Short mmCIF file of C-alpha atoms in Angstrom, two decimals:
data_model
loop_
_atom_site.label_atom_id
_atom_site.label_comp_id
_atom_site.label_asym_id
_atom_site.label_seq_id
_atom_site.Cartn_x
_atom_site.Cartn_y
_atom_site.Cartn_z
CA MET A 26 117.96 85.75 86.18
CA THR A 27 118.24 82.31 84.98
CA SER A 28 119.61 79.64 87.07
CA ARG A 29 122.66 78.29 85.35
CA ALA A 30 123.77 74.91 83.31
CA PRO A 31 125.23 71.95 86.18
CA VAL A 32 128.77 71.79 85.94
CA ASP A 33 129.50 68.35 83.93
CA PHE A 34 132.32 68.77 82.19
CA CYS A 35 135.85 71.30 83.14
CA ARG A 36 136.14 74.45 81.90
CA ARG A 37 139.61 74.36 81.54
CA CYS A 38 140.13 71.10 79.80
CA GLY A 39 137.01 69.15 78.68
CA THR A 40 137.06 66.22 80.85
CA LYS A 41 133.80 64.89 82.49
CA VAL A 42 134.46 66.20 86.34
CA GLU A 43 133.58 63.77 89.42
CA HIS A 44 131.50 65.49 92.31
CA ARG A 45 133.64 64.46 95.81
CA LEU A 46 134.61 66.61 98.62
CA PRO A 47 137.81 68.15 97.60
CA ASP A 48 141.43 67.33 99.37
CA ASP A 49 141.80 70.59 100.61
CA GLY A 50 139.92 70.34 104.17
CA ASP A 51 137.01 71.52 102.49
CA THR A 52 133.68 70.12 103.64
CA LYS A 53 131.08 70.77 100.35
CA ILE A 54 131.18 68.57 97.63
CA ARG A 55 132.43 70.04 94.98
CA ALA A 56 132.67 69.35 91.06
CA ILE A 57 136.61 68.12 90.41
CA CYS A 58 138.42 67.57 87.32
CA PRO A 59 139.81 64.02 87.48
CA ALA A 60 142.60 65.19 84.70
CA CYS A 61 143.47 68.67 85.33
CA HIS A 62 142.35 69.29 89.01
CA THR A 63 140.73 71.90 88.77
CA VAL A 64 137.69 72.75 91.14
CA HIS A 65 134.66 74.42 90.18
CA TYR A 66 133.33 76.41 92.58
CA GLU A 67 129.80 77.88 92.44
CA ASN A 68 128.77 80.92 94.04
CA PRO A 69 126.13 83.29 94.80
CA LEU A 70 125.36 86.00 91.83
CA ASN A 71 124.62 89.57 92.47
CA VAL A 72 121.31 91.33 90.66
CA VAL A 73 122.49 95.04 91.08
CA GLY A 74 119.50 98.27 89.74
CA THR A 75 117.86 100.82 91.11
CA VAL A 76 114.87 102.89 92.72
CA PRO A 77 114.48 105.73 90.17
CA TYR A 78 112.90 108.10 91.59
CA MET A 79 111.47 111.57 90.83
CA GLY A 80 108.99 113.50 93.18
CA ASP A 81 107.09 111.37 94.60
CA LYS A 82 107.05 108.74 91.88
CA VAL A 83 109.15 105.71 90.78
CA LEU A 84 110.20 104.11 87.69
CA LEU A 85 109.35 100.65 86.63
CA CYS A 86 109.84 98.66 83.65
CA LEU A 87 107.56 96.71 82.21
CA ARG A 88 109.61 93.59 80.86
CA ASN A 89 109.86 92.61 77.55
CA ILE A 90 111.70 89.10 78.43
CA GLU A 91 111.69 86.33 80.63
CA PRO A 92 110.84 85.37 83.49
CA ARG A 93 108.09 87.54 84.20
CA LYS A 94 107.87 88.78 81.04
CA GLY A 95 104.75 91.39 81.45
CA TYR A 96 105.41 92.33 85.31
CA TRP A 97 106.75 95.22 86.36
CA THR A 98 110.29 95.58 87.36
CA LEU A 99 112.82 98.14 88.98
CA PRO A 100 115.60 98.18 86.06
CA ALA A 101 117.99 95.31 87.42
CA GLY A 102 120.36 92.81 86.17
CA PHE A 103 123.24 90.46 86.75
CA MET A 104 126.59 92.44 88.24
CA GLU A 105 129.38 92.43 85.25
CA LEU A 106 133.18 91.99 86.11
CA ASP A 107 135.09 95.04 85.80
CA GLU A 108 132.26 97.30 87.42
CA THR A 109 131.46 98.23 91.10
CA THR A 110 127.71 97.30 92.19
CA GLY A 111 127.06 101.03 91.61
CA GLN A 112 128.48 100.95 88.42
CA GLY A 113 126.61 97.90 87.66
CA ALA A 114 123.10 99.52 89.06
CA GLU A 115 124.01 102.45 86.80
CA ARG A 116 124.18 100.37 83.69
CA GLU A 117 120.86 98.29 84.32
CA THR A 118 119.12 101.50 84.72
CA ASP A 119 120.39 102.77 81.25
CA GLU A 120 119.80 99.50 79.44
CA GLU A 121 116.50 98.59 80.76
CA ALA A 122 114.83 102.64 80.99
CA GLY A 123 117.15 104.66 79.11
CA ALA A 124 116.89 107.17 82.37
CA ASP A 125 118.87 110.01 83.37
CA ILE A 126 119.91 109.55 86.66
CA THR A 127 121.97 110.79 89.11
CA MET A 128 123.20 107.89 91.31
CA GLY A 129 122.56 107.81 95.32
CA PRO A 130 123.33 105.70 98.19
CA LEU A 131 122.54 101.99 98.00
CA PHE A 132 119.28 101.53 99.31
CA SER A 133 118.64 97.94 99.73
CA LEU A 134 120.74 94.73 100.32
CA VAL A 135 118.37 91.38 99.66
CA ASN A 136 119.53 87.87 99.76
CA VAL A 137 117.79 85.39 98.02
CA PRO A 138 119.34 81.78 98.94
CA HIS A 139 117.22 79.78 97.78
CA VAL A 140 118.08 81.11 94.24
CA GLY A 141 121.52 81.66 95.16
CA GLN A 142 121.21 85.52 94.52
CA VAL A 143 121.68 89.08 96.21
CA HIS A 144 120.20 91.57 95.01
CA LEU A 145 120.78 95.25 95.83
CA PHE A 146 119.25 98.38 94.74
CA TYR A 147 120.24 101.87 95.18
CA LEU A 148 118.84 105.19 95.13
CA ALA A 149 118.82 106.93 91.89
CA GLN A 150 117.48 110.98 91.46
CA LEU A 151 115.73 111.16 88.00
CA GLN A 152 116.70 114.23 86.01
CA SER A 153 114.29 114.19 83.18
CA THR A 154 110.99 112.20 82.53
CA GLU A 155 112.20 111.17 79.19
CA PHE A 156 113.10 107.17 78.87
CA LYS A 157 114.54 105.15 76.26
CA PRO A 158 114.26 101.56 77.30
CA GLY A 159 116.10 98.87 75.70
CA TRP A 160 114.67 96.09 73.96
CA GLU A 161 114.45 94.21 77.60
CA THR A 162 111.94 96.51 78.40
CA ILE A 163 108.16 96.85 76.83
CA GLU A 164 107.47 100.35 78.31
CA ALA A 165 108.93 102.71 80.96
CA ARG A 166 106.59 104.73 83.14
CA LEU A 167 106.43 106.67 86.51
CA PHE A 168 104.21 105.90 89.14
CA SER A 169 103.30 107.16 92.41
CA GLU A 170 102.89 104.60 95.52
CA ALA A 171 98.69 104.68 95.22
CA ASP A 172 98.92 103.53 91.37
CA ILE A 173 101.85 100.58 91.89
CA PRO A 174 100.94 97.90 90.20
CA TRP A 175 101.66 95.98 93.58
CA ASP A 176 100.10 92.30 92.39
CA GLN A 177 101.81 92.86 88.83
CA ILE A 178 105.50 93.41 90.35
CA ALA A 179 107.72 90.59 88.93
CA PHE A 180 110.15 89.87 91.38
CA ARG A 181 109.98 89.95 95.29
CA THR A 182 113.21 91.41 95.88
CA VAL A 183 111.85 94.47 94.04
CA LYS A 184 108.25 94.38 95.75
CA VAL A 185 109.96 94.14 99.20
CA THR A 186 112.60 97.30 97.84
CA LEU A 187 109.83 99.39 96.96
CA GLN A 188 107.79 98.88 100.05
CA ARG A 189 110.69 99.83 102.24
CA TYR A 190 111.44 102.71 99.76
CA PHE A 191 107.55 104.33 100.18
CA GLU A 192 108.29 103.61 104.04
CA ASP A 193 111.57 105.52 104.44
CA ARG A 194 110.21 108.33 102.22
CA LYS A 195 106.83 108.70 104.60
CA ARG A 196 109.40 109.02 107.85
CA GLY A 197 111.49 111.45 105.98
CA ALA A 198 114.55 109.55 106.18
CA PHE A 199 116.34 106.61 104.15
CA GLY A 200 117.92 104.22 105.26
CA ILE A 201 119.77 100.75 104.09
CA HIS A 202 118.07 98.25 104.10
CA VAL A 203 119.07 94.61 104.75
CA ILE A 204 116.69 91.44 104.21
CA ASP A 205 116.57 87.76 103.65
CA LEU A 206 114.22 86.55 101.61
CA GLU A 207 112.79 83.26 103.26
CA THR A 208 111.80 80.03 100.83
CA PRO A 209 108.82 80.43 99.46
CA THR A 210 106.52 77.67 100.87
CA GLY A 211 104.57 77.67 97.34
CA PRO A 212 105.50 78.45 93.83
CA LEU A 213 107.61 81.32 93.54
CA PHE A 214 105.68 82.59 90.74
CA PRO A 215 103.42 83.98 90.53
CA PRO A 216 104.38 85.90 94.08
CA LYS A 217 102.94 85.05 97.16
CA PRO A 218 100.33 88.60 98.08
CA ALA A 219 101.80 88.43 101.67
CA GLU A 220 105.59 88.94 102.15
CA THR A 221 107.64 86.61 103.67
CA SER A 222 110.42 88.88 103.79
CA SER A 223 111.82 89.73 107.31
CA SER A 224 114.70 93.01 107.63
CA THR A 225 117.18 91.83 109.92
CA ALA A 226 119.22 95.46 109.82
CA SER A 227 117.33 98.77 109.00
CA MET B 12 140.52 84.48 96.79
CA THR B 13 142.04 83.06 93.86
CA SER B 14 141.15 83.50 90.37
CA ARG B 15 139.42 81.23 88.12
CA ALA B 16 140.01 79.56 85.26
CA PRO B 17 139.44 80.45 82.16
CA VAL B 18 136.27 79.22 80.35
CA ASP B 19 137.71 77.07 77.43
CA PHE B 20 135.36 74.40 77.40
CA CYS B 21 131.76 73.61 77.99
CA ARG B 22 130.27 72.68 81.60
CA ARG B 23 127.16 71.12 80.51
CA CYS B 24 128.88 69.06 76.98
CA GLY B 25 132.22 69.56 77.20
CA THR B 26 132.73 70.91 73.74
CA LYS B 27 135.53 73.46 72.94
CA VAL B 28 133.50 77.12 73.78
CA GLU B 29 134.09 80.09 71.06
CA HIS B 30 134.48 83.59 72.21
CA ARG B 31 131.77 85.91 70.73
CA LEU B 32 128.76 88.02 71.32
CA PRO B 33 125.46 86.11 71.77
CA ASP B 34 122.85 86.74 69.57
CA ASP B 35 120.47 87.75 72.31
CA GLY B 36 121.68 91.28 72.18
CA ASP B 37 123.92 91.05 74.63
CA THR B 38 127.14 93.46 74.02
CA LYS B 39 129.70 91.38 75.82
CA ILE B 40 132.02 89.20 74.21
CA ARG B 41 130.89 85.17 76.48
CA ALA B 42 131.81 82.18 76.22
CA ILE B 43 129.80 80.56 74.22
CA CYS B 44 129.02 76.65 72.69
CA PRO B 45 128.83 76.04 69.61
CA ALA B 46 126.79 72.21 70.48
CA CYS B 47 124.46 73.50 73.03
CA HIS B 48 124.65 76.79 72.57
CA THR B 49 124.95 77.21 76.31
CA VAL B 50 126.39 80.70 77.35
CA HIS B 51 128.74 81.04 79.97
CA TYR B 52 128.94 84.37 81.86
CA GLU B 53 131.44 84.88 84.59
CA ASN B 54 130.29 87.37 87.16
CA PRO B 55 131.69 88.64 90.26
CA LEU B 56 132.15 86.59 93.64
CA ASN B 57 131.05 87.78 97.26
CA VAL B 58 133.67 87.56 100.03
CA VAL B 59 131.63 87.75 103.05
CA GLY B 60 132.79 88.09 107.01
CA THR B 61 132.87 89.52 110.33
CA VAL B 62 134.51 92.36 112.47
CA PRO B 63 134.37 90.76 115.52
CA TYR B 64 134.97 92.99 118.46
CA MET B 65 134.57 92.43 122.65
CA GLY B 66 135.38 96.03 124.30
CA ASP B 67 137.89 98.26 122.49
CA LYS B 68 139.22 95.04 120.77
CA VAL B 69 138.30 93.32 117.17
CA LEU B 70 139.54 89.99 116.42
CA LEU B 71 141.86 88.92 113.76
CA CYS B 72 143.62 85.91 112.11
CA LEU B 73 146.74 85.38 111.29
CA ARG B 74 146.55 83.45 107.77
CA ASN B 75 148.07 79.91 107.41
CA ILE B 76 147.03 79.54 103.41
CA GLU B 77 148.08 81.82 100.63
CA PRO B 78 147.07 84.62 98.92
CA ARG B 79 148.87 86.57 101.88
CA LYS B 80 150.27 83.44 104.27
CA GLY B 81 151.70 85.06 107.61
CA TYR B 82 149.21 88.09 107.55
CA TRP B 83 146.77 88.80 109.50
CA THR B 84 142.75 89.54 108.21
CA LEU B 85 139.00 89.58 109.39
CA PRO B 86 137.89 86.47 108.88
CA ALA B 87 136.05 86.67 105.62
CA GLY B 88 135.49 83.96 102.49
CA PHE B 89 133.93 83.13 99.97
CA MET B 90 130.16 83.40 99.89
CA GLU B 91 128.16 79.81 99.23
CA LEU B 92 125.47 78.63 97.15
CA ASP B 93 122.18 77.97 100.10
CA GLU B 94 123.19 80.76 102.51
CA THR B 95 122.57 84.52 103.20
CA THR B 96 125.15 87.16 102.97
CA GLY B 97 125.16 87.18 106.77
CA GLN B 98 124.97 83.24 107.43
CA GLY B 99 128.05 82.70 105.15
CA ALA B 100 129.67 85.36 107.06
CA GLU B 101 129.21 83.81 110.53
CA ARG B 102 129.88 80.35 108.98
CA GLU B 103 133.34 81.61 108.06
CA THR B 104 134.06 83.51 111.14
CA ASP B 105 133.44 79.80 113.29
CA GLU B 106 135.89 78.29 110.34
CA GLU B 107 138.67 80.31 110.72
CA ALA B 108 138.31 81.87 113.98
CA GLY B 109 136.36 79.34 116.13
CA ALA B 110 134.60 82.49 117.53
CA ASP B 111 131.15 82.43 119.91
CA ILE B 112 129.84 85.42 118.21
CA THR B 113 126.32 87.53 118.04
CA MET B 114 125.98 88.68 114.48
CA GLY B 115 125.12 92.34 114.46
CA PRO B 116 124.23 94.80 111.23
CA LEU B 117 125.99 94.81 107.78
CA PHE B 118 129.04 97.47 108.11
CA SER B 119 130.63 97.72 104.94
CA LEU B 120 130.30 96.72 101.69
CA VAL B 121 133.74 97.37 99.59
CA ASN B 122 133.43 96.57 95.53
CA VAL B 123 137.22 95.63 94.09
CA PRO B 124 136.43 95.50 90.41
CA HIS B 125 139.93 95.00 89.39
CA VAL B 126 139.50 91.26 90.87
CA GLY B 127 135.64 90.59 90.29
CA GLN B 128 134.80 90.87 93.81
CA VAL B 129 132.51 92.32 96.28
CA HIS B 130 133.27 92.10 99.92
CA LEU B 131 130.76 92.36 102.94
CA PHE B 132 131.63 93.03 106.53
CA TYR B 133 129.17 91.86 109.13
CA LEU B 134 129.48 93.55 112.84
CA ALA B 135 129.96 90.78 115.25
CA GLN B 136 129.63 90.59 119.34
CA LEU B 137 132.59 88.07 120.32
CA GLN B 138 130.85 86.28 123.41
CA SER B 139 133.49 84.79 124.51
CA THR B 140 138.04 85.08 124.24
CA GLU B 141 138.35 81.52 123.93
CA PHE B 142 138.92 80.91 120.04
CA LYS B 143 138.95 77.50 118.25
CA PRO B 144 140.63 78.80 114.92
CA GLY B 145 140.69 75.87 111.98
CA TRP B 146 143.19 74.96 110.13
CA GLU B 147 143.52 78.05 107.56
CA THR B 148 144.43 79.80 110.76
CA ILE B 149 147.56 80.07 112.51
CA GLU B 150 146.49 82.24 115.56
CA ALA B 151 143.46 84.21 116.23
CA ARG B 152 144.17 86.98 118.46
CA LEU B 153 142.42 90.56 119.74
CA PHE B 154 144.11 93.38 119.00
CA SER B 155 143.28 97.25 120.13
CA GLU B 156 143.45 99.73 117.91
CA ALA B 157 147.16 100.75 118.61
CA ASP B 158 148.53 97.10 118.38
CA ILE B 159 147.14 96.82 114.97
CA PRO B 160 149.63 95.45 112.33
CA TRP B 161 148.46 97.98 110.06
CA ASP B 162 151.69 97.31 107.61
CA GLN B 163 150.82 93.46 107.72
CA ILE B 164 146.70 93.14 107.31
CA ALA B 165 146.41 90.79 103.94
CA PHE B 166 143.94 92.80 102.17
CA ARG B 167 142.78 96.46 101.32
CA THR B 168 139.46 95.71 101.63
CA VAL B 169 139.79 94.34 105.19
CA LYS B 170 142.39 97.80 106.27
CA VAL B 171 139.99 99.78 105.03
CA THR B 172 136.59 98.30 107.34
CA LEU B 173 138.98 98.30 110.07
CA GLN B 174 139.81 101.76 109.66
CA ARG B 175 135.88 102.97 109.29
CA TYR B 176 135.50 100.48 112.42
CA PHE B 177 137.60 102.45 114.58
CA GLU B 178 136.46 105.73 113.35
CA ASP B 179 133.10 105.11 113.76
CA ARG B 180 133.77 103.68 117.11
CA LYS B 181 135.32 107.12 117.74
CA ARG B 182 132.10 109.18 117.18
CA GLY B 183 130.01 106.63 118.71
CA ALA B 184 127.86 105.40 116.02
CA PHE B 185 128.06 102.76 113.25
CA GLY B 186 126.89 103.15 110.02
CA ILE B 187 127.14 100.99 106.60
CA HIS B 188 129.99 101.95 104.66
CA VAL B 189 129.87 101.64 100.79
CA ILE B 190 133.86 101.60 99.57
CA ASP B 191 135.47 101.11 95.79
CA LEU B 192 138.43 100.57 95.77
CA GLU B 193 140.10 101.47 92.58
CA THR B 194 142.33 99.39 90.56
CA PRO B 195 145.84 99.63 92.81
CA THR B 196 148.55 101.93 90.14
CA GLY B 197 151.55 99.34 91.77
CA PRO B 198 151.48 96.06 92.45
CA LEU B 199 148.57 94.81 94.18
CA PHE B 200 150.52 92.97 97.01
CA PRO B 201 151.84 94.37 99.45
CA PRO B 202 149.51 96.61 99.97
CA LYS B 203 150.35 100.43 99.50
CA PRO B 204 150.38 102.47 102.40
CA ALA B 205 148.33 104.94 101.39
CA GLU B 206 144.39 104.12 101.03
CA THR B 207 143.14 104.64 97.59
CA SER B 208 139.52 104.03 98.45
CA SER B 209 136.59 106.32 98.52
CA SER B 210 133.42 106.27 100.72
CA THR B 211 130.11 106.75 98.18
CA ALA B 212 127.86 106.41 101.10
CA SER B 213 128.34 105.99 105.33
#
């Protein structure tokens, strides 16, 4: 979940780019190659993950990498080419938790416009309590709602997803939650104790 | 909805890249700069749009640009930085149809892994039958289900979204549909008459 390098040179021919409006009616400043005329668009990225659950507990991973090393997260990472959102979520759960899961439906879609990301979490039923986390994870552990380390959650998207999960669990019905995270007014890290998210649909 | 140029040169320093495994445990071949060591990840892009409806009709746009110039589509386009999926869908509806809408909930999420895209469509209630389409659209027109030109729909993601819309309308309840489009066995254009999509959740 790192930011990308700025586009200073053309990926196609290596020429230094210009930053200007394209000639095709586009209204946004783009990085454009003056030699081969390639327009270098920059678009949001998807982060895909799961809410792995068993009984009244969910699986969290203690991060072994920056950002937010030493904080807890749901297994998630950048969606890759050649996979669906669900396949990416399943892959990340395997990589970060080594968990045996059965994939369930989409649970949350969280827009994070200030970092150019969309986070998507799927429900996933754990088939075993044996976990084999990869190198990105210090420890994978099951937590009941009362035990969740709310002030040590790595990302706000994970926090709001967990909150919605336990709310839905209490009412006995799981929806799909579309949530917009507003730009934080303070520093993004550490996350603020009070959520500033608003659910636009549920 | 065009494919991107391959990464041959570093966007940061202009050096010719190498294609190899990174040294950080990553298992995928990436474009890596031998000079400044930037790893150039390539990730799927989101296409965001709406199903603009009024009464029993939906709004379609006749495309004035390639690909699929002269075919009908729902208003949609690539999600930009600094916006949410919903804001992007609203922007595209304004740009392509000039339609006055009230945004509704997310309706479909369609994975298109063979082109590295995820398409997201929101319901949108039309507030007027006056449309002012931009230069990308030849004509914006309302269609009832019986009049939809099914064999002249520009993209399969639009076709399956429209199909789900009219199905939900008949049963009187609108869900969120997560659909995986399989790699077409024949040519992608024109779309096959029979859909190969499967709904993984609804």
